[in-house]
Amino acid sequence: MSTIRLTMAQALVKYLAAQRIEVDGQEVALFEGVFAIFGHGNVAGLGEALYHVQDHLPTFRAHNEQTMAHAAIAFAKANGRKRLMAATSSIGPGATNMITAAALAHANRLPILLLPGDTFATRAPDPVLQQVEHFGDPLISVNDCFRPVSRYFDRISRPEQLLTSLPQAIATLLDPEHCGPATLALPQDVQTFAYDYPERFFAPRVHCIRRAPPTQDELQQAVAALKQAKRPLIIAGGGVHYADACETLAYFAQAHGIPVAESQAGKGALADRHPCAVGAIGVTGSAAANQLAKQADVILAIGTRLQDFTTGSRALFESDEKTLIALNVGRFDSLKHHALPFISDARVGLQQLDAELAEWHAPDSWRERTATLKREWADVVHNVTADQGLVLPTDAQVIGAVNRQAGDDSTVVCAAGGLPGELHKLWQCSGPGSYHVEYGFSCMGYEIAGGLGVKMAKPEREVVVMVGDGSYLMHNSELATSVMLGHKLIVVVLDNRGYGCINRLQQATGGAGFNNLLEDCRPVEAGAPKTDFAAHAKSLGCASESVTGIAELEQALVRARQSQTTYVIALDTDPLPSTQEGGAWWEVAVPEVSEREAVNSAYQSYRDAKQQQAR
């Protein structure tokens, strides 16, 4: 057997560079590259190895370990989990910064290969800089914090362990059911150790995504339930996108006359103009989708994990009078909420359902009801997103302006806070790829980095990031990365001078305004600070401007589209209003005892609402 002598780090990057995948009939690199911030735990080993493979496996420098991992995750999401990136840091704070990103990827079932440096396997120089010593277990380092938020975890303590661990990590990253972050902790000394690796280990390999079919029993059970349905509804989740099932769903829904509601991850599966598209479902859902969900007798949930925002905290559509079918590639998700399990790839499952249902379709009266509710909701959206000439516009009005200026080539990016809820309700999608919101982990600070990842994945699209001032101040440094890499973003900063979403939630649960809006925080002599976001963005190399009101925003968006570099538009907004139309109950626990009468009243409402919650 022929061998090649390489360090562990050299073998790692050589293996990654050899991985390929077929996408739309073309063979491409599985890994776009590696985001890296070097330190003493990875610069000498992995850093030197990456230097020599730049033509095959590019290295991208970022400004924060958490946000570079967010960009890598967004890249994978925008590529439908078919193309990936890795992220590497030193041991210590660099590694722990990536733990939040690992949790985000885990919650959203998104792939990223995490390569944190680790302490010395030999322990000869211990304790080294940035090492956290565990008094009772010398094997533990901060990287063990990755274990609960990784789908696959290994610590490479000998160079030959790559031979078995790397293929398992890649398999996890590409597994439709178990997809999520894979972490390989890399002791800095082991990165530099050499080993005679078999050359066949580095032979190019073309991967393909498995498409699991359903069992006949589960297929027939689902078909029987649907054929009995008088008021069927489909809930489309992220799995529809990842299974390349959007076109299949569009055909299936129209052929059988079934309205389609969408979760946050599923939004955009159908274009808003599709006759069966009834918008968002759940806590931040449209009135059309939620009314249909309440009236439905059979619900086909496709590729969704049915979290609380989708189900209205189990109070929206769960009852003994309804049949829930969970078409999901994952056994774990298909068994939730007392559903009939239908374990299958979403596209394959829909195709087989379509064949079995043949000419069956929902009653005309149900399709007419769908069309009526869809028209009524379109009127609501038009009214709440229209420019009313306010100096401090609402989030909804800003969304309307951005949506009107967005072409079919645009992707809106957002995460966390009130904006995702308003976007879920109100954004009119042009189709798959037009909507990218991280809400599985609802992580503030994802927005700008996520926009960078989307742009790297889809450079032909105009990527529009909508971000509040709170998230911007948490993580904005990848604006400089977008300028450095030449990946233009349009960033709209809605400055409501605090955490407006949580302020509204605080007051809705009876609390007093406290520690959320800057004016309600512990005062300083100079008063609440006012950040000049346009000036800040300009200092990072962006083009930028501040505007007032919707008319000025729309004019600025035209200029932003014409710009060749990242363009930041800042405007002040009203922190108090949110769209009241639509929506469903969301369980947020309220104190049972309080000195505030508003809290006591909110607690009574909370108890009343829980009576509608399914068990």
Coordinates of C-alpha atoms in Angstrom, one line a residue:
M1 CA 0.0 0.0 0.0
S2 CA 1.5 3.4 -1.0
T3 CA 1.6 6.0 1.6
I4 CA 2.4 9.7 2.0
R5 CA 3.9 11.3 5.0
L6 CA 2.0 14.3 6.2
T7 CA 1.3 16.1 9.5
M8 CA -2.2 15.6 10.9
A9 CA -3.1 19.2 9.8
Q10 CA -1.8 18.6 6.3
A11 CA -3.8 15.4 6.0
L12 CA -6.9 17.1 7.3
V13 CA -6.9 19.9 4.7
K14 CA -5.8 17.5 1.9
Y15 CA -8.9 15.3 2.7
L16 CA -11.3 18.2 2.8
A17 CA -10.0 19.6 -0.5
A18 CA -10.6 16.1 -2.1
Q19 CA -14.3 16.0 -1.2
R20 CA -16.8 16.7 -4.0
I21 CA -20.6 16.7 -4.4
E22 CA -23.0 16.7 -7.3
V23 CA -25.3 19.7 -7.4
D24 CA -27.8 20.3 -10.2
G25 CA -25.9 17.8 -12.4
Q26 CA -22.5 19.4 -11.9
E27 CA -19.6 18.1 -9.7
V28 CA -18.4 20.9 -7.4
A29 CA -16.2 21.1 -4.3
L30 CA -18.0 20.1 -1.1
F31 CA -16.2 22.7 1.0
E32 CA -16.1 26.3 -0.3
G33 CA -13.3 27.1 2.1
V34 CA -12.3 27.6 5.7
F35 CA -13.0 30.6 7.9
A36 CA -10.1 31.1 10.2
I37 CA -8.9 33.3 13.0
F38 CA -5.5 32.1 14.0
G39 CA -3.9 31.9 17.5
H40 CA -1.2 29.9 19.2
G41 CA -3.5 26.8 19.2
N42 CA -3.9 26.5 15.4
V43 CA -1.6 28.9 13.5
A44 CA 1.6 26.8 13.4
G45 CA -0.2 23.5 12.6
L46 CA -3.4 24.0 10.7
G47 CA -2.5 27.6 9.6
E48 CA 0.7 26.4 7.9
A49 CA -1.2 23.5 6.3
L50 CA -4.0 25.8 4.9
Y51 CA -1.4 28.1 3.4
H52 CA -0.3 25.4 1.0
V53 CA -3.8 24.5 -0.3
Q54 CA -5.2 28.0 -0.9
D55 CA -5.9 27.2 -4.6
H56 CA -8.0 24.2 -3.7
L57 CA -9.4 25.2 -0.2
P58 CA -9.4 28.9 0.3
T59 CA -9.0 30.5 3.7
F60 CA -11.1 33.5 4.7
R61 CA -10.1 35.8 7.6
A62 CA -13.0 37.1 9.7
H63 CA -13.2 39.4 12.7
N64 CA -15.0 37.3 15.3
E65 CA -15.1 33.6 15.7
Q66 CA -18.9 33.4 16.4
T67 CA -19.9 35.4 13.4
M68 CA -17.5 33.7 11.0
A69 CA -19.1 30.5 12.0
H70 CA -22.5 32.1 11.5
A71 CA -21.4 33.1 8.0
A72 CA -20.4 29.5 7.3
I73 CA -23.7 28.2 8.6
A74 CA -25.7 30.7 6.4
F75 CA -23.6 29.6 3.4
A76 CA -24.7 26.0 4.0
K77 CA -28.4 27.0 4.5
A78 CA -28.4 29.0 1.3
N79 CA -26.9 26.0 -0.5
G80 CA -29.7 23.7 0.8
R81 CA -27.2 21.9 3.0
K82 CA -25.3 20.6 0.0
R83 CA -22.2 22.7 0.1
L84 CA -20.3 23.5 3.4
M85 CA -17.6 25.5 5.1
A86 CA -15.3 24.8 8.0
A87 CA -14.3 27.2 10.8
T88 CA -11.2 27.1 12.9
S89 CA -10.0 29.0 16.0
S90 CA -7.4 28.7 18.7
I91 CA -8.1 27.1 22.0
G92 CA -9.6 29.3 24.7
P93 CA -11.9 32.3 23.9
G94 CA -11.6 31.7 20.2
A95 CA -13.1 28.3 20.6
T96 CA -15.7 29.2 23.1
N97 CA -16.9 32.1 20.9
M98 CA -17.9 29.4 18.3
I99 CA -20.1 27.5 20.8
T100 CA -23.0 29.8 20.3
A101 CA -22.8 29.2 16.5
A102 CA -22.6 25.5 17.1
A103 CA -25.8 25.7 19.1
L104 CA -27.5 27.7 16.3
A105 CA -26.4 25.1 13.7
H106 CA -27.6 22.2 16.0
A107 CA -31.0 23.8 16.6
N108 CA -31.5 24.5 12.9
R109 CA -30.2 21.2 11.7
L110 CA -27.5 22.9 9.6
P111 CA -24.0 21.6 8.8
I112 CA -20.7 23.2 9.7
L113 CA -17.3 21.6 10.4
L114 CA -15.8 23.2 13.5
L115 CA -12.0 22.8 14.0
P116 CA -11.1 24.4 17.3
G117 CA -7.5 24.1 18.4
D118 CA -7.0 22.3 21.7
T119 CA -4.4 22.0 24.5
F120 CA -1.3 19.8 24.2
A121 CA -2.1 16.1 24.1
T122 CA 1.3 15.4 25.6
R123 CA 0.6 17.9 28.5
A124 CA 4.3 18.6 28.5
P125 CA 4.0 22.4 28.8
D126 CA 0.7 22.5 30.8
P127 CA -0.9 24.8 31.7
V128 CA -0.5 26.7 28.5
L129 CA -1.9 30.1 27.7
Q130 CA -5.7 30.1 27.6
Q131 CA -6.0 26.6 29.1
V132 CA -8.8 26.1 31.5
E133 CA -7.6 23.5 34.0
H134 CA -10.3 21.1 35.3
F135 CA -9.0 20.0 38.7
G136 CA -10.7 16.6 38.7
D137 CA -10.2 15.6 35.0
P138 CA -7.1 16.6 33.0
L139 CA -8.7 15.4 29.8
I140 CA -11.3 18.2 29.8
S141 CA -10.8 21.4 28.0
V142 CA -13.2 24.2 27.0
N143 CA -13.8 22.3 23.8
D144 CA -15.8 19.7 25.7
C145 CA -18.5 22.5 25.8
F146 CA -19.1 21.6 22.1
R147 CA -20.3 18.1 23.0
P148 CA -24.0 19.0 23.7
V149 CA -24.2 21.2 20.7
S150 CA -22.5 18.9 18.1
R151 CA -24.0 16.1 16.2
Y152 CA -20.6 14.6 16.0
F153 CA -17.6 15.3 18.3
D154 CA -14.1 13.9 18.5
R155 CA -10.8 14.9 19.9
I156 CA -7.9 13.9 17.6
S157 CA -5.3 12.8 20.1
R158 CA -3.2 10.9 17.5
P159 CA -2.8 11.7 13.8
E160 CA -4.0 8.3 12.5
Q161 CA -7.3 8.9 14.2
L162 CA -8.3 11.1 11.2
L163 CA -8.6 7.9 9.1
T164 CA -11.8 6.9 11.0
S165 CA -13.0 10.2 12.4
L166 CA -13.0 12.4 9.3
P167 CA -15.3 10.2 7.2
Q168 CA -17.8 10.0 10.1
A169 CA -17.8 13.7 10.5
I170 CA -18.5 14.2 6.8
A171 CA -21.2 11.6 6.9
T172 CA -22.9 13.5 9.7
L173 CA -22.7 16.8 7.9
L174 CA -24.5 15.3 4.9
D175 CA -27.0 13.1 6.7
P176 CA -30.5 14.4 6.0
E177 CA -31.8 13.2 9.4
H178 CA -28.8 13.8 11.7
C179 CA -27.4 16.9 9.9
G180 CA -25.8 19.4 12.2
P181 CA -22.4 20.6 13.4
A182 CA -19.4 18.3 13.5
T183 CA -16.6 19.2 15.8
L184 CA -13.0 17.9 15.7
A185 CA -11.0 19.3 18.5
L186 CA -7.4 19.5 17.4
P187 CA -4.6 19.5 20.1
Q188 CA -2.0 21.9 18.8
D189 CA 0.9 19.5 19.2
V190 CA -1.0 16.7 17.4
Q191 CA -1.6 19.0 14.4
T192 CA 2.1 19.0 13.8
F193 CA 2.7 15.2 14.3
A194 CA 3.5 13.3 11.1
Y195 CA 2.1 9.9 10.0
D196 CA 2.3 7.7 6.9
Y197 CA -1.2 8.0 5.5
P198 CA -2.4 5.7 2.8
E199 CA -2.7 7.7 -0.5
R200 CA -6.1 6.2 -1.2
F201 CA -7.5 8.1 1.8
F202 CA -7.1 11.3 -0.3
A203 CA -8.7 10.1 -3.5
P204 CA -11.4 12.5 -4.7
R205 CA -14.9 11.3 -3.5
V206 CA -18.2 12.5 -4.9
H207 CA -20.9 12.5 -2.3
C208 CA -24.7 12.3 -2.8
I209 CA -27.5 13.1 -0.5
R210 CA -29.6 10.1 0.5
R211 CA -33.4 10.3 -0.3
A212 CA -35.2 7.9 2.0
P213 CA -38.6 6.6 0.7
P214 CA -41.5 5.9 3.1
T215 CA -42.6 2.5 4.1
Q216 CA -45.8 1.3 2.4
D217 CA -47.6 1.1 5.7
E218 CA -46.9 4.8 6.5
L219 CA -47.7 5.9 3.0
Q220 CA -51.0 4.1 2.9
Q221 CA -51.9 5.5 6.3
A222 CA -51.2 9.0 5.1
V223 CA -53.1 8.5 1.9
A224 CA -56.2 7.1 3.7
A225 CA -56.2 10.1 6.1
L226 CA -56.0 12.6 3.2
K227 CA -58.7 11.0 1.2
Q228 CA -61.1 11.4 4.1
A229 CA -60.2 15.1 4.5
K230 CA -62.7 17.8 3.8
R231 CA -60.5 20.6 5.0
P232 CA -56.8 19.7 4.5
L233 CA -53.9 22.0 5.2
I234 CA -50.2 21.7 4.5
I235 CA -47.5 23.2 6.7
A236 CA -44.2 23.6 4.8
G237 CA -41.0 23.6 6.9
G238 CA -37.4 23.9 6.1
G239 CA -37.2 20.3 5.1
V240 CA -39.1 21.2 1.9
H241 CA -36.2 23.5 0.9
Y242 CA -33.4 21.0 1.9
A243 CA -35.1 18.2 -0.1
D244 CA -35.4 20.3 -3.2
A245 CA -39.1 19.8 -2.9
C246 CA -40.4 23.3 -3.5
E247 CA -41.5 22.7 -7.1
T248 CA -43.0 19.3 -6.2
L249 CA -44.9 21.0 -3.4
A250 CA -46.2 23.7 -5.7
Y251 CA -47.5 21.2 -8.1
F252 CA -48.9 18.9 -5.4
A253 CA -50.8 21.6 -3.6
Q254 CA -52.4 23.0 -6.8
A255 CA -53.3 19.5 -8.2
H256 CA -55.1 18.6 -5.0
G257 CA -56.4 21.9 -3.9
I258 CA -54.6 22.1 -0.5
P259 CA -53.6 25.4 1.0
V260 CA -50.0 25.7 2.1
A261 CA -48.9 27.6 5.2
E262 CA -45.2 28.1 6.0
S263 CA -43.1 28.0 9.1
Q264 CA -40.2 30.4 9.4
A265 CA -37.7 27.9 7.9
G266 CA -40.3 26.9 5.3
K267 CA -41.2 30.4 4.2
G268 CA -40.5 31.0 0.5
A269 CA -41.2 27.4 -0.4
L270 CA -44.0 28.8 -2.5
A271 CA -44.1 32.2 -4.2
D272 CA -46.7 34.4 -2.6
R273 CA -48.5 34.6 -5.9
H274 CA -49.2 30.8 -5.9
P275 CA -52.9 30.3 -5.4
C276 CA -52.4 27.8 -2.6
A277 CA -50.0 30.0 -0.6
V278 CA -51.7 31.4 2.5
G279 CA -48.6 32.8 4.3
A280 CA -47.0 32.2 7.6
I281 CA -48.5 30.0 10.3
G282 CA -48.4 30.3 14.1
V283 CA -47.5 32.9 16.6
T284 CA -46.3 35.2 13.8
G285 CA -48.7 33.8 11.3
S286 CA -51.2 35.3 8.8
A287 CA -54.9 35.4 9.7
A288 CA -55.5 33.3 6.6
A289 CA -53.2 30.5 7.6
N290 CA -54.2 30.4 11.2
Q291 CA -57.9 30.4 10.5
L292 CA -57.4 27.5 8.1
A293 CA -55.4 25.7 10.7
K294 CA -58.2 26.0 13.2
Q295 CA -60.8 24.8 10.8
A296 CA -58.6 22.0 9.2
D297 CA -59.5 18.4 9.8
V298 CA -56.2 16.9 8.4
I299 CA -52.9 18.7 8.5
L300 CA -49.9 17.4 6.5
A301 CA -46.7 18.9 8.2
I302 CA -43.7 18.6 5.8
G303 CA -40.2 18.9 7.0
T304 CA -41.0 20.9 10.1
R305 CA -40.0 20.3 13.7
L306 CA -43.3 21.8 14.9
Q307 CA -41.8 24.1 17.5
D308 CA -43.9 26.4 19.6
F309 CA -44.0 29.4 17.2
T310 CA -45.5 27.1 14.5
T311 CA -48.1 25.4 16.8
G312 CA -49.0 28.4 18.9
S313 CA -47.5 26.6 21.9
R314 CA -49.6 23.5 21.1
A315 CA -52.9 25.5 21.1
L316 CA -53.4 26.4 17.4
F317 CA -54.3 23.2 15.6
E318 CA -53.9 20.3 18.0
S319 CA -57.1 18.5 19.1
D320 CA -58.7 15.1 19.0
E321 CA -60.8 16.2 16.1
K322 CA -57.8 16.8 13.8
T323 CA -55.4 14.3 12.2
L324 CA -51.8 15.4 12.0
I325 CA -49.5 13.7 9.5
A326 CA -45.8 14.4 10.0
L327 CA -43.8 13.9 6.7
N328 CA -40.3 14.2 7.9
V329 CA -36.9 12.6 7.1
G330 CA -36.2 12.4 10.9
R331 CA -37.9 9.9 13.2
F332 CA -37.5 12.3 16.1
D333 CA -39.6 15.0 14.4
S334 CA -42.1 12.7 12.8
L335 CA -43.3 11.4 16.2
K336 CA -44.1 14.7 17.8
H337 CA -47.6 16.0 18.7
H338 CA -49.2 12.5 18.5
A339 CA -48.8 12.7 14.7
L340 CA -49.1 9.9 12.2
P341 CA -45.4 9.3 11.3
F342 CA -44.6 9.5 7.7
I343 CA -40.8 9.1 7.6
S344 CA -39.4 10.0 4.2
D345 CA -37.5 12.5 2.1
A346 CA -39.9 15.3 1.5
R347 CA -39.7 15.2 -2.3
V348 CA -40.0 11.5 -2.5
G349 CA -42.8 11.4 0.0
L350 CA -44.8 14.0 -1.9
Q351 CA -44.3 12.3 -5.2
Q352 CA -45.5 9.0 -3.8
L353 CA -48.5 10.7 -2.1
D354 CA -49.4 12.4 -5.4
A355 CA -49.3 9.1 -7.3
E356 CA -51.6 7.4 -4.7
L357 CA -54.0 10.3 -4.4
A358 CA -54.5 10.3 -8.2
E359 CA -57.5 12.6 -9.0
W360 CA -58.5 13.3 -5.4
H361 CA -58.6 16.9 -4.5
A362 CA -60.1 19.0 -1.6
P363 CA -63.8 20.1 -1.9
D364 CA -64.4 23.3 -4.0
S365 CA -65.9 25.0 -0.9
W366 CA -62.5 24.6 0.9
R367 CA -60.6 26.0 -2.0
E368 CA -63.0 28.9 -2.2
R369 CA -62.5 29.6 1.5
T370 CA -58.8 29.6 0.9
A371 CA -59.0 32.1 -1.9
T372 CA -61.2 34.4 0.2
L373 CA -58.9 34.4 3.2
K374 CA -55.9 34.9 1.0
R375 CA -57.4 38.0 -0.6
E376 CA -58.4 39.4 2.8
W377 CA -54.9 38.9 4.2
A378 CA -53.4 40.6 1.1
D379 CA -55.4 43.7 1.9
V380 CA -54.2 43.6 5.5
V381 CA -50.6 43.4 4.4
H382 CA -51.0 46.2 1.9
N383 CA -52.5 48.5 4.6
V384 CA -50.0 47.8 7.4
T385 CA -47.0 48.1 5.2
A386 CA -48.1 51.3 3.3
D387 CA -46.2 54.5 3.8
Q388 CA -48.2 56.7 6.2
G389 CA -45.7 59.6 6.2
L390 CA -44.5 59.0 9.8
V391 CA -41.3 60.5 11.0
L392 CA -40.8 57.3 13.1
P393 CA -42.2 54.5 10.9
T394 CA -43.2 51.0 12.2
D395 CA -41.2 47.9 11.4
A396 CA -44.0 46.8 9.1
Q397 CA -43.8 50.0 7.0
V398 CA -40.0 49.6 6.7
I399 CA -40.6 46.0 5.6
G400 CA -43.1 47.2 3.0
A401 CA -40.5 49.7 1.6
V402 CA -37.8 47.1 1.4
N403 CA -40.2 44.5 -0.2
R404 CA -41.4 47.0 -2.8
Q405 CA -37.8 47.7 -3.8
A406 CA -36.7 44.1 -3.8
G407 CA -36.7 42.3 -7.1
D408 CA -37.1 38.6 -7.8
D409 CA -33.3 38.4 -7.5
S410 CA -33.3 39.6 -3.8
T411 CA -32.9 37.6 -0.6
V412 CA -33.9 39.2 2.7
V413 CA -31.8 38.1 5.8
C414 CA -32.8 38.5 9.4
A415 CA -32.7 36.9 12.8
A416 CA -34.1 37.4 16.4
G417 CA -36.3 40.0 17.9
G418 CA -39.4 41.5 16.5
L419 CA -38.3 41.9 12.9
P420 CA -38.4 38.1 12.1
G421 CA -42.0 38.0 13.3
E422 CA -43.1 40.9 11.2
L423 CA -41.2 39.5 8.2
H424 CA -42.8 36.1 8.7
K425 CA -46.2 37.7 8.6
L426 CA -45.7 40.4 6.0
W427 CA -42.8 39.7 3.6
Q428 CA -44.1 38.7 0.1
C429 CA -41.7 36.0 -1.2
S430 CA -40.9 35.7 -4.8
G431 CA -40.1 32.1 -4.4
P432 CA -37.4 29.8 -3.0
G433 CA -34.2 31.6 -2.0
S434 CA -35.9 34.9 -1.4
Y435 CA -36.2 34.6 2.4
H436 CA -33.4 33.6 4.9
V437 CA -34.3 34.1 8.5
E438 CA -32.6 32.3 11.4
Y439 CA -35.3 31.7 14.0
G440 CA -34.6 28.2 15.2
F441 CA -32.1 29.6 17.7
S442 CA -33.3 33.2 17.4
C443 CA -29.7 34.4 17.7
M444 CA -29.0 38.2 17.8
G445 CA -25.9 39.0 15.8
Y446 CA -26.5 36.5 13.1
E447 CA -27.9 39.0 10.6
I448 CA -24.8 40.6 9.1
A449 CA -22.6 37.5 9.2
G450 CA -25.5 35.5 7.8
G451 CA -25.9 37.9 5.0
L452 CA -22.3 37.5 4.2
G453 CA -22.7 33.7 4.1
V454 CA -25.7 34.0 1.8
K455 CA -23.8 36.3 -0.6
M456 CA -20.9 33.9 -0.7
A457 CA -23.3 31.1 -1.6
K458 CA -25.4 33.1 -4.1
P459 CA -23.3 36.0 -5.4
E460 CA -25.8 36.6 -8.2
R461 CA -28.5 37.6 -5.7
E462 CA -29.0 41.0 -4.1
V463 CA -28.7 40.3 -0.4
V464 CA -30.7 42.7 1.9
V465 CA -30.0 42.4 5.6
M466 CA -32.6 43.9 8.0
V467 CA -31.2 44.3 11.5
G468 CA -32.2 46.2 14.6
D469 CA -29.8 48.5 16.5
G470 CA -29.4 46.0 19.3
S471 CA -28.2 43.2 17.0
Y472 CA -26.0 45.6 15.0
L473 CA -24.2 46.7 18.2
M474 CA -23.7 43.0 19.2
H475 CA -22.0 41.9 16.0
N476 CA -21.2 44.2 13.1
S477 CA -17.6 43.4 12.4
E478 CA -18.3 41.2 9.4
L479 CA -19.3 44.4 7.5
A480 CA -15.6 44.9 7.2
T481 CA -15.2 41.3 6.0
S482 CA -17.8 41.8 3.3
V483 CA -15.9 44.8 2.1
M484 CA -12.6 43.0 2.2
L485 CA -13.9 40.0 0.3
G486 CA -15.9 42.1 -2.2
H487 CA -19.3 40.5 -1.2
K488 CA -21.7 43.4 -1.4
L489 CA -24.6 43.6 1.1
I490 CA -27.4 46.1 1.5
V491 CA -28.0 46.5 5.3
V492 CA -31.0 48.4 6.6
V493 CA -30.6 49.3 10.3
L494 CA -33.8 50.0 12.2
D495 CA -32.9 52.1 15.2
N496 CA -35.6 51.8 17.8
R497 CA -33.0 52.8 20.5
G498 CA -33.0 49.6 22.5
Y499 CA -34.4 46.1 22.5
G500 CA -37.9 47.0 21.2
C501 CA -39.2 43.5 20.8
I502 CA -38.5 42.4 24.4
N503 CA -39.8 45.7 25.7
R504 CA -43.1 44.9 24.0
L505 CA -43.1 41.4 25.5
Q506 CA -42.2 42.7 28.9
Q507 CA -45.2 45.0 28.8
A508 CA -47.5 42.4 27.4
T509 CA -46.8 40.2 30.4
G510 CA -47.6 43.0 32.7
G511 CA -44.1 44.2 33.4
A512 CA -43.0 47.8 33.5
G513 CA -40.6 49.1 30.9
F514 CA -37.2 48.2 32.3
N515 CA -33.7 47.7 31.0
N516 CA -34.7 47.2 27.4
L517 CA -35.2 50.6 25.7
L518 CA -32.1 52.7 26.4
E519 CA -34.3 55.4 28.0
D520 CA -35.5 52.8 30.5
C521 CA -32.0 51.7 31.5
R522 CA -29.8 52.9 34.4
P523 CA -29.3 56.6 33.5
V524 CA -26.0 58.3 32.8
E525 CA -25.4 62.0 33.1
A526 CA -25.4 62.5 29.3
G527 CA -28.6 60.6 28.9
A528 CA -29.3 57.6 26.6
P529 CA -26.6 57.3 23.9
K530 CA -27.5 57.8 20.2
T531 CA -25.3 55.8 17.8
D532 CA -24.5 57.2 14.4
F533 CA -24.8 53.9 12.5
A534 CA -24.0 55.4 9.1
A535 CA -20.8 56.9 10.4
H536 CA -19.8 53.7 12.1
A537 CA -20.5 51.7 8.9
K538 CA -18.5 54.2 6.9
S539 CA -15.5 53.7 9.2
L540 CA -15.6 50.0 8.3
G541 CA -15.3 50.7 4.6
C542 CA -19.0 50.7 3.7
A543 CA -21.0 53.2 1.8
S544 CA -23.7 54.5 4.1
E545 CA -26.4 57.1 4.8
S546 CA -29.0 58.0 7.4
V547 CA -32.6 58.7 6.3
T548 CA -35.8 59.8 7.8
G549 CA -39.1 58.1 6.9
I550 CA -40.2 55.7 4.3
A551 CA -40.0 57.9 1.2
E552 CA -36.3 58.7 1.9
L553 CA -35.7 55.0 2.6
E554 CA -37.1 53.9 -0.7
Q555 CA -34.9 56.4 -2.5
A556 CA -31.8 55.2 -0.6
L557 CA -32.6 51.6 -1.5
V558 CA -32.4 52.5 -5.2
R559 CA -28.9 54.0 -4.6
A560 CA -27.9 51.0 -2.6
R561 CA -28.8 48.6 -5.4
Q562 CA -26.6 50.7 -7.7
S563 CA -23.6 50.5 -5.3
Q564 CA -20.7 48.2 -5.9
T565 CA -19.8 47.9 -2.3
T566 CA -21.7 47.1 1.0
Y567 CA -24.3 49.8 1.6
V568 CA -25.7 50.6 5.0
I569 CA -28.9 52.6 5.5
A570 CA -29.9 53.7 9.0
L571 CA -33.2 55.1 10.1
D572 CA -35.1 55.7 13.3
T573 CA -38.2 53.6 13.9
D574 CA -41.0 53.5 16.5
P575 CA -40.2 50.8 19.1
L576 CA -43.8 50.3 20.3
P577 CA -46.1 49.1 17.4
S578 CA -46.2 45.6 16.0
T579 CA -48.7 44.2 13.6
Q580 CA -51.7 43.0 15.6
E581 CA -53.5 41.3 12.8
G582 CA -53.0 37.6 12.5
G583 CA -50.9 35.7 15.0
A584 CA -51.6 33.1 17.6
W585 CA -51.0 32.6 21.3
W586 CA -47.4 32.1 22.5
E587 CA -46.7 30.6 26.0
V588 CA -44.5 33.0 28.0
A589 CA -44.7 32.2 31.7
V590 CA -46.1 35.0 33.8
P591 CA -45.3 35.4 37.6
E592 CA -48.1 33.8 39.8
V593 CA -47.6 36.5 42.4
S594 CA -46.8 40.2 41.9
E595 CA -47.3 43.6 43.5
R596 CA -48.2 44.9 40.0
E597 CA -51.8 44.7 39.1
A598 CA -50.9 44.5 35.4
V599 CA -48.9 41.3 36.1
N600 CA -51.7 39.8 38.1
S601 CA -54.1 40.5 35.2
A602 CA -51.6 39.1 32.7
Y603 CA -51.3 35.9 34.8
Q604 CA -55.0 35.4 34.8
S605 CA -55.0 35.7 31.0
Y606 CA -52.1 33.3 30.9
R607 CA -54.0 30.7 32.9
D608 CA -57.1 31.1 30.7
A609 CA -55.0 30.6 27.5
K610 CA -53.4 27.4 28.9
Q611 CA -56.8 25.8 29.0
Q612 CA -56.7 25.6 25.2
Q613 CA -53.2 24.0 25.2
A614 CA -53.0 20.4 24.0
R615 CA -51.5 17.8 26.2

